[in-house]
PDB file of C-alpha atoms in Angstrom:
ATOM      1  CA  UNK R  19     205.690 -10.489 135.482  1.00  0.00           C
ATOM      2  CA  UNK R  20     207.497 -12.577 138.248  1.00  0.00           C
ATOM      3  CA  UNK R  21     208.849 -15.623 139.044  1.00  0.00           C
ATOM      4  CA  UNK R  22     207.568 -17.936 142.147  1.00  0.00           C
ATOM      5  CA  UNK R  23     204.133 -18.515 141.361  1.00  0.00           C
ATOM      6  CA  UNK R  24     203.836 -14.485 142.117  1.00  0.00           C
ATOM      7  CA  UNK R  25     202.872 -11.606 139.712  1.00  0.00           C
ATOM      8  CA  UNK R  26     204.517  -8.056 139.883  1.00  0.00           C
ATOM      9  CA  UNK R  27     202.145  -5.269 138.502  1.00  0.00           C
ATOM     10  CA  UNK R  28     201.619  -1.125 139.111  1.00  0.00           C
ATOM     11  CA  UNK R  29     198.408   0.103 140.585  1.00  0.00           C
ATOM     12  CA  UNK R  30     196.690   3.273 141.153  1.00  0.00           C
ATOM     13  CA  UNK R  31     194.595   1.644 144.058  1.00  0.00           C
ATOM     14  CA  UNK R  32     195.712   4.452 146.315  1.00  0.00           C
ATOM     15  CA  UNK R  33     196.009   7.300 143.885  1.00  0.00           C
ATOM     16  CA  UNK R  34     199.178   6.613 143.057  1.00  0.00           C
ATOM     17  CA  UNK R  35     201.110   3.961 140.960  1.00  0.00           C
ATOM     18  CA  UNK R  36     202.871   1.872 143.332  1.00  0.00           C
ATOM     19  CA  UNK R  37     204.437  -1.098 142.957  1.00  0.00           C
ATOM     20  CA  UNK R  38     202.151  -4.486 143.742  1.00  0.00           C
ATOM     21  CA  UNK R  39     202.589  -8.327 144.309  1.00  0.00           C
ATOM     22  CA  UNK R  40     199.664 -11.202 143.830  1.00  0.00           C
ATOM     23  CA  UNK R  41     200.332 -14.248 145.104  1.00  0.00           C
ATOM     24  CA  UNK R  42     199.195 -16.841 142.855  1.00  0.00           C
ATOM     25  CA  UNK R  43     198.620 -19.629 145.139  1.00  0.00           C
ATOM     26  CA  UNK R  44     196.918 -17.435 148.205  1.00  0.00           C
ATOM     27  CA  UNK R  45     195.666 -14.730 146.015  1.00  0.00           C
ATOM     28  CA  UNK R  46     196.607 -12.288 148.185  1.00  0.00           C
ATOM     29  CA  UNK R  47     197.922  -8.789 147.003  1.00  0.00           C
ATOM     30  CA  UNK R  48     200.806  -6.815 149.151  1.00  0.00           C
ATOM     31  CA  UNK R  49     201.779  -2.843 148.320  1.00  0.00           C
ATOM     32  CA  UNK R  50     205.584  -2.904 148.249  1.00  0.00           C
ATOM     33  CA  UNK R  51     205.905   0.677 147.619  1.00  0.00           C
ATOM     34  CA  UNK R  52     204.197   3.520 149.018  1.00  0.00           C
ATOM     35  CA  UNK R  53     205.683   6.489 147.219  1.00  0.00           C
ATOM     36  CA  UNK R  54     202.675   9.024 147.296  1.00  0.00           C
ATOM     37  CA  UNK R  55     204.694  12.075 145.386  1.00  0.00           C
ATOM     38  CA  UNK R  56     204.783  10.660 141.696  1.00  0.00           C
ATOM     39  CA  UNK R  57     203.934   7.899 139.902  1.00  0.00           C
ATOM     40  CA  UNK R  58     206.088   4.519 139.453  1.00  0.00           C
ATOM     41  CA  UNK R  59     206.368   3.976 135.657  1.00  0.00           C
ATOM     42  CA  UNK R  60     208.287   1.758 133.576  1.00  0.00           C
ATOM     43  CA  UNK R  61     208.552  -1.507 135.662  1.00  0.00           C
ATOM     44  CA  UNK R  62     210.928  -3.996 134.289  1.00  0.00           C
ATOM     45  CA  UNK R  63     211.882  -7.509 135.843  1.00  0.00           C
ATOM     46  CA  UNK R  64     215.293  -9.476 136.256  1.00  0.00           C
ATOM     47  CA  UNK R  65     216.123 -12.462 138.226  1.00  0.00           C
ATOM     48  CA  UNK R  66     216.484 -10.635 141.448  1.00  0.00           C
ATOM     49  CA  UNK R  67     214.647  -7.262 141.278  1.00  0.00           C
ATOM     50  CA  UNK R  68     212.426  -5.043 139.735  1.00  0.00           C
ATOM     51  CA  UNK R  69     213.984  -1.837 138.269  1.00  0.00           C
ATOM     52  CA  UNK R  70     211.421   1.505 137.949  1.00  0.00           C
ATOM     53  CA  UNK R  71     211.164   5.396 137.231  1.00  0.00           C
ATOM     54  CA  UNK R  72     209.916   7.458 140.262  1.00  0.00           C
ATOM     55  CA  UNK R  73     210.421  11.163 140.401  1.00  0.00           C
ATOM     56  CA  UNK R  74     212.745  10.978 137.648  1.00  0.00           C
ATOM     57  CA  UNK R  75     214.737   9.035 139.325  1.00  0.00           C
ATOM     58  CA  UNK R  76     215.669   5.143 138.605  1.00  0.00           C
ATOM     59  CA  UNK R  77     215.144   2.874 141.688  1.00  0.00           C
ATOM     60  CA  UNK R  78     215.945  -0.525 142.601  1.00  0.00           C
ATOM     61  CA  UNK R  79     213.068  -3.023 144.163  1.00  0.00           C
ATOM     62  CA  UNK R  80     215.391  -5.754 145.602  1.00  0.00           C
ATOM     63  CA  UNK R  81     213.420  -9.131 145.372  1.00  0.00           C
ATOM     64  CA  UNK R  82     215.170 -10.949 148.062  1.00  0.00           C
ATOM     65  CA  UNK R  83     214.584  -7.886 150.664  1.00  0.00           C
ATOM     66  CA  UNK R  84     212.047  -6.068 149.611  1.00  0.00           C
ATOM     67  CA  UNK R  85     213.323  -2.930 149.242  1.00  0.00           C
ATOM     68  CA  UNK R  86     213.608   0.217 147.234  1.00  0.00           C
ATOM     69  CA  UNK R  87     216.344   1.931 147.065  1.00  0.00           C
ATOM     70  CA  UNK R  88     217.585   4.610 144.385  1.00  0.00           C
ATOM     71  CA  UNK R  89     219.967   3.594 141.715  1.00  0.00           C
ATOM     72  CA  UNK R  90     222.881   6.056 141.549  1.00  0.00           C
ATOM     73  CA  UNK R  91     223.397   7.725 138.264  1.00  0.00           C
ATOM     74  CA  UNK R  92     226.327  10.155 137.428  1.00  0.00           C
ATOM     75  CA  UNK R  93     227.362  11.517 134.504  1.00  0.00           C
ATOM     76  CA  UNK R  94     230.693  12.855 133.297  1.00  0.00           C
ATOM     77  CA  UNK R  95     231.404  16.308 132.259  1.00  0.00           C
ATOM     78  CA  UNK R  96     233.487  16.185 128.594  1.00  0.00           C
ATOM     79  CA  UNK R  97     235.730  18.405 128.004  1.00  0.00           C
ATOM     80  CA  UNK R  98     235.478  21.845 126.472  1.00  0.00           C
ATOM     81  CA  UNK R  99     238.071  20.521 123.858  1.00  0.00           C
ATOM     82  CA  UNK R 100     235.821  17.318 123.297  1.00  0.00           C
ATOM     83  CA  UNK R 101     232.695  19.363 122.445  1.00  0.00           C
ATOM     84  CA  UNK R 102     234.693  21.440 120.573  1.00  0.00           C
ATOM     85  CA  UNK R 103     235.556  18.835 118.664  1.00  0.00           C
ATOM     86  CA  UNK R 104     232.327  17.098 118.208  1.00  0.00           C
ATOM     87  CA  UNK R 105     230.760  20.194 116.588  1.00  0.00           C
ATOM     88  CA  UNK R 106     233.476  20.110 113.868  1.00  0.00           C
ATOM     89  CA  UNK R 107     233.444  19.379 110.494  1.00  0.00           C
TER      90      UNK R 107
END
């Protein structure tokens, strides 16, 4: 995957999945992450980053500045009424 004459791929190359670049035209290959707790899974593209799994956590790889950064997730409590409710019927 990637735009730029550039492909974006996981690797194991240092026990670890990490995120990876290959430069098409140089064929040179760059780590861009270096997370050595857990694996990276689930890469998917867009036009300016690369969103992953990590921890169980959902991170960002920004194209433009190469970094990672965690995406922040919150969830709403429902009401006890609106469970309540939900289990009806």
């Amino acid at each position: 995957m990637g735009p730029d004459n550039k492909i974006y791929f996981i690797s194991d190359r240092d026990n670890r999945m990490n995120l990876f670049v290959m430069d098409l035209g140089t064929k040179e290959t760059k780590q861009l992450t270096h997370f050595t707790d857990f694996d990276i899974m689930f890469p998917s593209m867009g036009k300016q980053s690369i969103v992953f799994e990590q921890a169980g956590h959902i991170w960002r790889y920004d194209l433009a500045t190469g970094q990672a950064t965690p995406v922040p997730i919150n969830i709403k409590k429902t009401s006890t009424a609106a469970r309540r409710i939900g289990r009806c019927g």
